[in-house]
Amino acid sequence: MSVTAGSDQAGLAHGELLERLRRVDLPTLGHFLEEGFVDSAVRRLGGPRRMAGTAATLALDAPDAVAVNRALVALRPGEVLVVDMRGDHTHAPIGAVTVAAARARGAAGILVDGVVTDVDALTDPAFGLPVHARGTSCLTTKRLDGRGGRHQVPVDIGGVRIAPGDIVIGDANGVIALPPAALAAVVHEAELSDAAEPELLRRIRAGEDLRTLLHLG
């Protein structure tokens, strides 16, 4: 990444950092970072708003719905449930009931490296919870013994290693997940870039010479 976590911004309080990240355009962060970008095959399938929260992770080693339910009841407000399906892209661990349960726990969103189900319900604004996944399926997890999942362990989601406590942000463009210090190191630069963009767009639309507006090296 282009700046280090040792910058003056790295000491931001967690809540303040999350609030500022909710206002930054995610592609703007892409100007300043090279790591933490989840594979573009993982996309928003439910919920119309920005996802921003703290990772609560589940590594699902078997299609075990009981393990998912246990992770749901352990969620705290503001957390994003992050589910690593361990390469299983056929069984859906998340659907209408689980999304409703996550919302009831105050979750900020759900991120699945796999598929989800009940997509019509998930896109209903009444659910109001962002859900990001690789796709949809009618095949779901089953009520097993609850031992098919490991809670609050590092997981791999779309090529990104996510640990409990990392920040997860997502919108229609994609998902970024990084330790708080890495995002704190670039949030101020991203805010400055966002603030400057409307004027730059205005000048381009006004017909100004692009050679004076665009960085040409």
PDB file of N, CA and C in Angstrom, residues 57-129:
ATOM      1  N   THR A  57     -16.081 -13.698  12.515  1.00  0.00           N
ATOM      2  CA  THR A  57     -15.807 -14.700  11.482  1.00  0.00           C
ATOM      3  C   THR A  57     -16.340 -16.081  11.840  1.00  0.00           C
ATOM      4  N   LEU A  58     -16.633 -16.829  10.772  1.00  0.00           N
ATOM      5  CA  LEU A  58     -17.045 -18.230  10.884  1.00  0.00           C
ATOM      6  C   LEU A  58     -16.423 -19.007   9.738  1.00  0.00           C
ATOM      7  N   ALA A  59     -15.597 -19.993  10.058  1.00  0.00           N
ATOM      8  CA  ALA A  59     -15.080 -20.930   9.067  1.00  0.00           C
ATOM      9  C   ALA A  59     -15.984 -22.152   9.092  1.00  0.00           C
ATOM     10  N   LEU A  60     -16.722 -22.379   8.007  1.00  0.00           N
ATOM     11  CA  LEU A  60     -17.705 -23.462   7.972  1.00  0.00           C
ATOM     12  C   LEU A  60     -17.095 -24.650   7.236  1.00  0.00           C
ATOM     13  N   ASP A  61     -16.692 -25.660   7.990  1.00  0.00           N
ATOM     14  CA  ASP A  61     -16.029 -26.833   7.423  1.00  0.00           C
ATOM     15  C   ASP A  61     -17.013 -27.870   6.902  1.00  0.00           C
ATOM     16  N   ALA A  62     -18.281 -27.741   7.281  1.00  0.00           N
ATOM     17  CA  ALA A  62     -19.350 -28.622   6.814  1.00  0.00           C
ATOM     18  C   ALA A  62     -20.589 -27.758   6.618  1.00  0.00           C
ATOM     19  N   PRO A  63     -21.537 -28.205   5.796  1.00  0.00           N
ATOM     20  CA  PRO A  63     -22.747 -27.399   5.560  1.00  0.00           C
ATOM     21  C   PRO A  63     -23.691 -27.445   6.760  1.00  0.00           C
ATOM     22  N   ASP A  64     -23.234 -26.879   7.873  1.00  0.00           N
ATOM     23  CA  ASP A  64     -23.860 -27.046   9.180  1.00  0.00           C
ATOM     24  C   ASP A  64     -24.633 -25.786   9.562  1.00  0.00           C
ATOM     25  N   ALA A  65     -25.949 -25.825   9.454  1.00  0.00           N
ATOM     26  CA  ALA A  65     -26.787 -24.675   9.787  1.00  0.00           C
ATOM     27  C   ALA A  65     -26.747 -24.347  11.269  1.00  0.00           C
ATOM     28  N   VAL A  66     -26.530 -25.347  12.110  1.00  0.00           N
ATOM     29  CA  VAL A  66     -26.471 -25.099  13.553  1.00  0.00           C
ATOM     30  C   VAL A  66     -25.254 -24.245  13.894  1.00  0.00           C
ATOM     31  N   ALA A  67     -24.134 -24.505  13.244  1.00  0.00           N
ATOM     32  CA  ALA A  67     -22.934 -23.689  13.462  1.00  0.00           C
ATOM     33  C   ALA A  67     -23.188 -22.245  13.033  1.00  0.00           C
ATOM     34  N   VAL A  68     -23.928 -22.065  11.953  1.00  0.00           N
ATOM     35  CA  VAL A  68     -24.280 -20.713  11.501  1.00  0.00           C
ATOM     36  C   VAL A  68     -25.162 -20.032  12.539  1.00  0.00           C
ATOM     37  N   ASN A  69     -26.148 -20.755  13.040  1.00  0.00           N
ATOM     38  CA  ASN A  69     -27.058 -20.172  14.035  1.00  0.00           C
ATOM     39  C   ASN A  69     -26.305 -19.755  15.298  1.00  0.00           C
ATOM     40  N   ARG A  70     -25.323 -20.559  15.701  1.00  0.00           N
ATOM     41  CA  ARG A  70     -24.545 -20.204  16.886  1.00  0.00           C
ATOM     42  C   ARG A  70     -23.731 -18.935  16.644  1.00  0.00           C
ATOM     43  N   ALA A  71     -23.215 -18.779  15.440  1.00  0.00           N
ATOM     44  CA  ALA A  71     -22.493 -17.550  15.112  1.00  0.00           C
ATOM     45  C   ALA A  71     -23.434 -16.355  15.116  1.00  0.00           C
ATOM     46  N   LEU A  72     -24.664 -16.546  14.663  1.00  0.00           N
ATOM     47  CA  LEU A  72     -25.644 -15.462  14.630  1.00  0.00           C
ATOM     48  C   LEU A  72     -25.982 -14.970  16.038  1.00  0.00           C
ATOM     49  N   VAL A  73     -26.237 -15.887  16.961  1.00  0.00           N
ATOM     50  CA  VAL A  73     -26.633 -15.464  18.305  1.00  0.00           C
ATOM     51  C   VAL A  73     -25.471 -14.827  19.061  1.00  0.00           C
ATOM     52  N   ALA A  74     -24.251 -15.074  18.600  1.00  0.00           N
ATOM     53  CA  ALA A  74     -23.079 -14.464  19.235  1.00  0.00           C
ATOM     54  C   ALA A  74     -22.741 -13.092  18.668  1.00  0.00           C
ATOM     55  N   LEU A  75     -23.434 -12.671  17.589  1.00  0.00           N
ATOM     56  CA  LEU A  75     -23.141 -11.379  16.977  1.00  0.00           C
ATOM     57  C   LEU A  75     -23.416 -10.235  17.937  1.00  0.00           C
ATOM     58  N   ARG A  76     -22.562  -9.198  17.823  1.00  0.00           N
ATOM     59  CA  ARG A  76     -22.760  -7.972  18.583  1.00  0.00           C
ATOM     60  C   ARG A  76     -23.110  -6.839  17.623  1.00  0.00           C
ATOM     61  N   PRO A  77     -23.792  -5.806  18.096  1.00  0.00           N
ATOM     62  CA  PRO A  77     -24.149  -4.685  17.223  1.00  0.00           C
ATOM     63  C   PRO A  77     -22.934  -4.112  16.503  1.00  0.00           C
ATOM     64  N   GLY A  78     -23.119  -3.848  15.207  1.00  0.00           N
ATOM     65  CA  GLY A  78     -22.056  -3.254  14.418  1.00  0.00           C
ATOM     66  C   GLY A  78     -21.097  -4.249  13.788  1.00  0.00           C
ATOM     67  N   GLU A  79     -21.319  -5.547  14.024  1.00  0.00           N
ATOM     68  CA  GLU A  79     -20.421  -6.541  13.434  1.00  0.00           C
ATOM     69  C   GLU A  79     -20.940  -7.001  12.070  1.00  0.00           C
ATOM     70  N   VAL A  80     -20.002  -7.420  11.234  1.00  0.00           N
ATOM     71  CA  VAL A  80     -20.302  -8.057   9.953  1.00  0.00           C
ATOM     72  C   VAL A  80     -20.012  -9.544  10.101  1.00  0.00           C
ATOM     73  N   LEU A  81     -21.015 -10.387   9.876  1.00  0.00           N
ATOM     74  CA  LEU A  81     -20.786 -11.830   9.905  1.00  0.00           C
ATOM     75  C   LEU A  81     -20.064 -12.230   8.629  1.00  0.00           C
ATOM     76  N   VAL A  82     -18.860 -12.767   8.776  1.00  0.00           N
ATOM     77  CA  VAL A  82     -18.012 -13.142   7.652  1.00  0.00           C
ATOM     78  C   VAL A  82     -17.913 -14.665   7.630  1.00  0.00           C
ATOM     79  N   VAL A  83     -18.445 -15.293   6.569  1.00  0.00           N
ATOM     80  CA  VAL A  83     -18.531 -16.757   6.508  1.00  0.00           C
ATOM     81  C   VAL A  83     -17.625 -17.281   5.404  1.00  0.00           C
ATOM     82  N   ASP A  84     -16.638 -18.056   5.807  1.00  0.00           N
ATOM     83  CA  ASP A  84     -15.746 -18.743   4.871  1.00  0.00           C
ATOM     84  C   ASP A  84     -16.305 -20.143   4.647  1.00  0.00           C
ATOM     85  N   MET A  85     -16.791 -20.411   3.430  1.00  0.00           N
ATOM     86  CA  MET A  85     -17.396 -21.710   3.133  1.00  0.00           C
ATOM     87  C   MET A  85     -16.376 -22.783   2.791  1.00  0.00           C
ATOM     88  N   ARG A  86     -15.097 -22.458   2.904  1.00  0.00           N
ATOM     89  CA  ARG A  86     -14.023 -23.435   2.707  1.00  0.00           C
ATOM     90  C   ARG A  86     -14.127 -24.102   1.340  1.00  0.00           C
ATOM     91  N   GLY A  87     -14.453 -23.308   0.333  1.00  0.00           N
ATOM     92  CA  GLY A  87     -14.531 -23.815  -1.036  1.00  0.00           C
ATOM     93  C   GLY A  87     -15.864 -24.386  -1.448  1.00  0.00           C
ATOM     94  N   ASP A  88     -16.809 -24.489  -0.521  1.00  0.00           N
ATOM     95  CA  ASP A  88     -18.145 -24.999  -0.846  1.00  0.00           C
ATOM     96  C   ASP A  88     -18.974 -23.844  -1.406  1.00  0.00           C
ATOM     97  N   HIS A  89     -19.161 -23.837  -2.711  1.00  0.00           N
ATOM     98  CA  HIS A  89     -19.947 -22.787  -3.353  1.00  0.00           C
ATOM     99  C   HIS A  89     -21.280 -23.323  -3.854  1.00  0.00           C
ATOM    100  N   THR A  90     -21.770 -24.375  -3.190  1.00  0.00           N
ATOM    101  CA  THR A  90     -23.055 -24.968  -3.563  1.00  0.00           C
ATOM    102  C   THR A  90     -24.095 -24.845  -2.451  1.00  0.00           C
ATOM    103  N   HIS A  91     -23.676 -24.993  -1.170  1.00  0.00           N
ATOM    104  CA  HIS A  91     -24.614 -24.899  -0.053  1.00  0.00           C
ATOM    105  C   HIS A  91     -24.714 -23.442   0.409  1.00  0.00           C
ATOM    106  N   ALA A  92     -25.941 -22.935   0.506  1.00  0.00           N
ATOM    107  CA  ALA A  92     -26.167 -21.569   0.969  1.00  0.00           C
ATOM    108  C   ALA A  92     -26.344 -21.555   2.491  1.00  0.00           C
ATOM    109  N   PRO A  93     -25.476 -20.840   3.223  1.00  0.00           N
ATOM    110  CA  PRO A  93     -25.633 -20.765   4.671  1.00  0.00           C
ATOM    111  C   PRO A  93     -26.521 -19.613   5.127  1.00  0.00           C
ATOM    112  N   ILE A  94     -26.857 -18.729   4.197  1.00  0.00           N
ATOM    113  CA  ILE A  94     -27.576 -17.499   4.532  1.00  0.00           C
ATOM    114  C   ILE A  94     -28.823 -17.381   3.673  1.00  0.00           C
ATOM    115  N   GLY A  95     -29.944 -17.044   4.328  1.00  0.00           N
ATOM    116  CA  GLY A  95     -31.206 -16.816   3.626  1.00  0.00           C
ATOM    117  C   GLY A  95     -32.047 -15.832   4.413  1.00  0.00           C
ATOM    118  N   ALA A  96     -33.336 -15.816   4.160  1.00  0.00           N
ATOM    119  CA  ALA A  96     -34.209 -14.815   4.770  1.00  0.00           C
ATOM    120  C   ALA A  96     -34.189 -14.875   6.297  1.00  0.00           C
ATOM    121  N   VAL A  97     -34.266 -16.076   6.861  1.00  0.00           N
ATOM    122  CA  VAL A  97     -34.326 -16.199   8.320  1.00  0.00           C
ATOM    123  C   VAL A  97     -33.014 -15.767   8.960  1.00  0.00           C
ATOM    124  N   THR A  98     -31.892 -16.207   8.401  1.00  0.00           N
ATOM    125  CA  THR A  98     -30.603 -15.854   8.986  1.00  0.00           C
ATOM    126  C   THR A  98     -30.317 -14.364   8.852  1.00  0.00           C
ATOM    127  N   VAL A  99     -30.730 -13.762   7.738  1.00  0.00           N
ATOM    128  CA  VAL A  99     -30.544 -12.316   7.592  1.00  0.00           C
ATOM    129  C   VAL A  99     -31.402 -11.568   8.615  1.00  0.00           C
ATOM    130  N   ALA A 100     -32.638 -12.011   8.796  1.00  0.00           N
ATOM    131  CA  ALA A 100     -33.497 -11.382   9.800  1.00  0.00           C
ATOM    132  C   ALA A 100     -32.897 -11.523  11.199  1.00  0.00           C
ATOM    133  N   ALA A 101     -32.305 -12.687  11.481  1.00  0.00           N
ATOM    134  CA  ALA A 101     -31.678 -12.904  12.784  1.00  0.00           C
ATOM    135  C   ALA A 101     -30.470 -11.995  12.966  1.00  0.00           C
ATOM    136  N   ALA A 102     -29.658 -11.853  11.907  1.00  0.00           N
ATOM    137  CA  ALA A 102     -28.485 -10.981  11.987  1.00  0.00           C
ATOM    138  C   ALA A 102     -28.903  -9.536  12.216  1.00  0.00           C
ATOM    139  N   ARG A 103     -29.955  -9.127  11.532  1.00  0.00           N
ATOM    140  CA  ARG A 103     -30.451  -7.767  11.721  1.00  0.00           C
ATOM    141  C   ARG A 103     -30.948  -7.582  13.150  1.00  0.00           C
ATOM    142  N   ALA A 104     -31.631  -8.590  13.694  1.00  0.00           N
ATOM    143  CA  ALA A 104     -32.130  -8.505  15.063  1.00  0.00           C
ATOM    144  C   ALA A 104     -30.994  -8.366  16.065  1.00  0.00           C
ATOM    145  N   ARG A 105     -29.824  -8.907  15.735  1.00  0.00           N
ATOM    146  CA  ARG A 105     -28.655  -8.787  16.603  1.00  0.00           C
ATOM    147  C   ARG A 105     -27.920  -7.468  16.402  1.00  0.00           C
ATOM    148  N   GLY A 106     -28.381  -6.648  15.452  1.00  0.00           N
ATOM    149  CA  GLY A 106     -27.725  -5.367  15.211  1.00  0.00           C
ATOM    150  C   GLY A 106     -26.538  -5.446  14.283  1.00  0.00           C
ATOM    151  N   ALA A 107     -26.461  -6.506  13.476  1.00  0.00           N
ATOM    152  CA  ALA A 107     -25.332  -6.681  12.568  1.00  0.00           C
ATOM    153  C   ALA A 107     -25.296  -5.568  11.528  1.00  0.00           C
ATOM    154  N   ALA A 108     -24.093  -5.285  11.025  1.00  0.00           N
ATOM    155  CA  ALA A 108     -23.905  -4.273   9.986  1.00  0.00           C
ATOM    156  C   ALA A 108     -23.961  -4.877   8.590  1.00  0.00           C
ATOM    157  N   GLY A 109     -23.919  -6.198   8.489  1.00  0.00           N
ATOM    158  CA  GLY A 109     -23.968  -6.843   7.184  1.00  0.00           C
ATOM    159  C   GLY A 109     -23.492  -8.274   7.266  1.00  0.00           C
ATOM    160  N   ILE A 110     -23.508  -8.956   6.123  1.00  0.00           N
ATOM    161  CA  ILE A 110     -23.059 -10.342   6.013  1.00  0.00           C
ATOM    162  C   ILE A 110     -22.207 -10.463   4.760  1.00  0.00           C
ATOM    163  N   LEU A 111     -21.074 -11.152   4.907  1.00  0.00           N
ATOM    164  CA  LEU A 111     -20.156 -11.407   3.794  1.00  0.00           C
ATOM    165  C   LEU A 111     -19.908 -12.907   3.730  1.00  0.00           C
ATOM    166  N   VAL A 112     -20.202 -13.517   2.578  1.00  0.00           N
ATOM    167  CA  VAL A 112     -20.064 -14.969   2.418  1.00  0.00           C
ATOM    168  C   VAL A 112     -19.184 -15.271   1.215  1.00  0.00           C
ATOM    169  N   ASP A 113     -18.124 -16.053   1.430  1.00  0.00           N
ATOM    170  CA  ASP A 113     -17.366 -16.572   0.286  1.00  0.00           C
ATOM    171  C   ASP A 113     -18.047 -17.869  -0.137  1.00  0.00           C
ATOM    172  N   GLY A 114     -19.164 -17.695  -0.813  1.00  0.00           N
ATOM    173  CA  GLY A 114     -20.006 -18.800  -1.231  1.00  0.00           C
ATOM    174  C   GLY A 114     -21.321 -18.225  -1.725  1.00  0.00           C
ATOM    175  N   VAL A 115     -22.364 -19.031  -1.649  1.00  0.00           N
ATOM    176  CA  VAL A 115     -23.661 -18.617  -2.181  1.00  0.00           C
ATOM    177  C   VAL A 115     -24.652 -18.379  -1.049  1.00  0.00           C
ATOM    178  N   VAL A 116     -25.743 -17.677  -1.390  1.00  0.00           N
ATOM    179  CA  VAL A 116     -26.835 -17.441  -0.446  1.00  0.00           C
ATOM    180  C   VAL A 116     -28.142 -17.823  -1.133  1.00  0.00           C
ATOM    181  N   THR A 117     -29.225 -17.791  -0.383  1.00  0.00           N
ATOM    182  CA  THR A 117     -30.529 -18.137  -0.950  1.00  0.00           C
ATOM    183  C   THR A 117     -31.569 -17.089  -0.542  1.00  0.00           C
ATOM    184  N   ASP A 118     -32.785 -17.262  -1.033  1.00  0.00           N
ATOM    185  CA  ASP A 118     -33.885 -16.320  -0.763  1.00  0.00           C
ATOM    186  C   ASP A 118     -33.547 -14.922  -1.263  1.00  0.00           C
ATOM    187  N   VAL A 119     -32.973 -14.841  -2.459  1.00  0.00           N
ATOM    188  CA  VAL A 119     -32.467 -13.556  -2.928  1.00  0.00           C
ATOM    189  C   VAL A 119     -33.570 -12.526  -3.085  1.00  0.00           C
ATOM    190  N   ASP A 120     -34.786 -12.936  -3.421  1.00  0.00           N
ATOM    191  CA  ASP A 120     -35.881 -11.968  -3.530  1.00  0.00           C
ATOM    192  C   ASP A 120     -36.140 -11.286  -2.189  1.00  0.00           C
ATOM    193  N   ALA A 121     -36.105 -12.069  -1.115  1.00  0.00           N
ATOM    194  CA  ALA A 121     -36.298 -11.497   0.214  1.00  0.00           C
ATOM    195  C   ALA A 121     -35.115 -10.614   0.602  1.00  0.00           C
ATOM    196  N   LEU A 122     -33.901 -11.043   0.259  1.00  0.00           N
ATOM    197  CA  LEU A 122     -32.712 -10.285   0.634  1.00  0.00           C
ATOM    198  C   LEU A 122     -32.674  -8.911  -0.024  1.00  0.00           C
ATOM    199  N   THR A 123     -33.254  -8.791  -1.213  1.00  0.00           N
ATOM    200  CA  THR A 123     -33.261  -7.512  -1.902  1.00  0.00           C
ATOM    201  C   THR A 123     -34.436  -6.636  -1.499  1.00  0.00           C
ATOM    202  N   ASP A 124     -35.315  -7.138  -0.652  1.00  0.00           N
ATOM    203  CA  ASP A 124     -36.437  -6.351  -0.158  1.00  0.00           C
ATOM    204  C   ASP A 124     -35.900  -5.290   0.810  1.00  0.00           C
ATOM    205  N   PRO A 125     -36.164  -4.011   0.566  1.00  0.00           N
ATOM    206  CA  PRO A 125     -35.663  -2.963   1.466  1.00  0.00           C
ATOM    207  C   PRO A 125     -36.069  -3.156   2.921  1.00  0.00           C
ATOM    208  N   ALA A 126     -37.138  -3.899   3.158  1.00  0.00           N
ATOM    209  CA  ALA A 126     -37.584  -4.124   4.530  1.00  0.00           C
ATOM    210  C   ALA A 126     -36.542  -4.889   5.340  1.00  0.00           C
ATOM    211  N   PHE A 127     -35.715  -5.695   4.663  1.00  0.00           N
ATOM    212  CA  PHE A 127     -34.683  -6.441   5.380  1.00  0.00           C
ATOM    213  C   PHE A 127     -33.571  -5.494   5.827  1.00  0.00           C
ATOM    214  N   GLY A 128     -33.208  -4.546   4.973  1.00  0.00           N
ATOM    215  CA  GLY A 128     -32.300  -3.480   5.357  1.00  0.00           C
ATOM    216  C   GLY A 128     -30.922  -3.911   5.796  1.00  0.00           C
ATOM    217  N   LEU A 129     -30.430  -5.040   5.315  1.00  0.00           N
ATOM    218  CA  LEU A 129     -29.101  -5.504   5.718  1.00  0.00           C
ATOM    219  C   LEU A 129     -28.289  -5.858   4.485  1.00  0.00           C
TER     220      LEU A 129
END
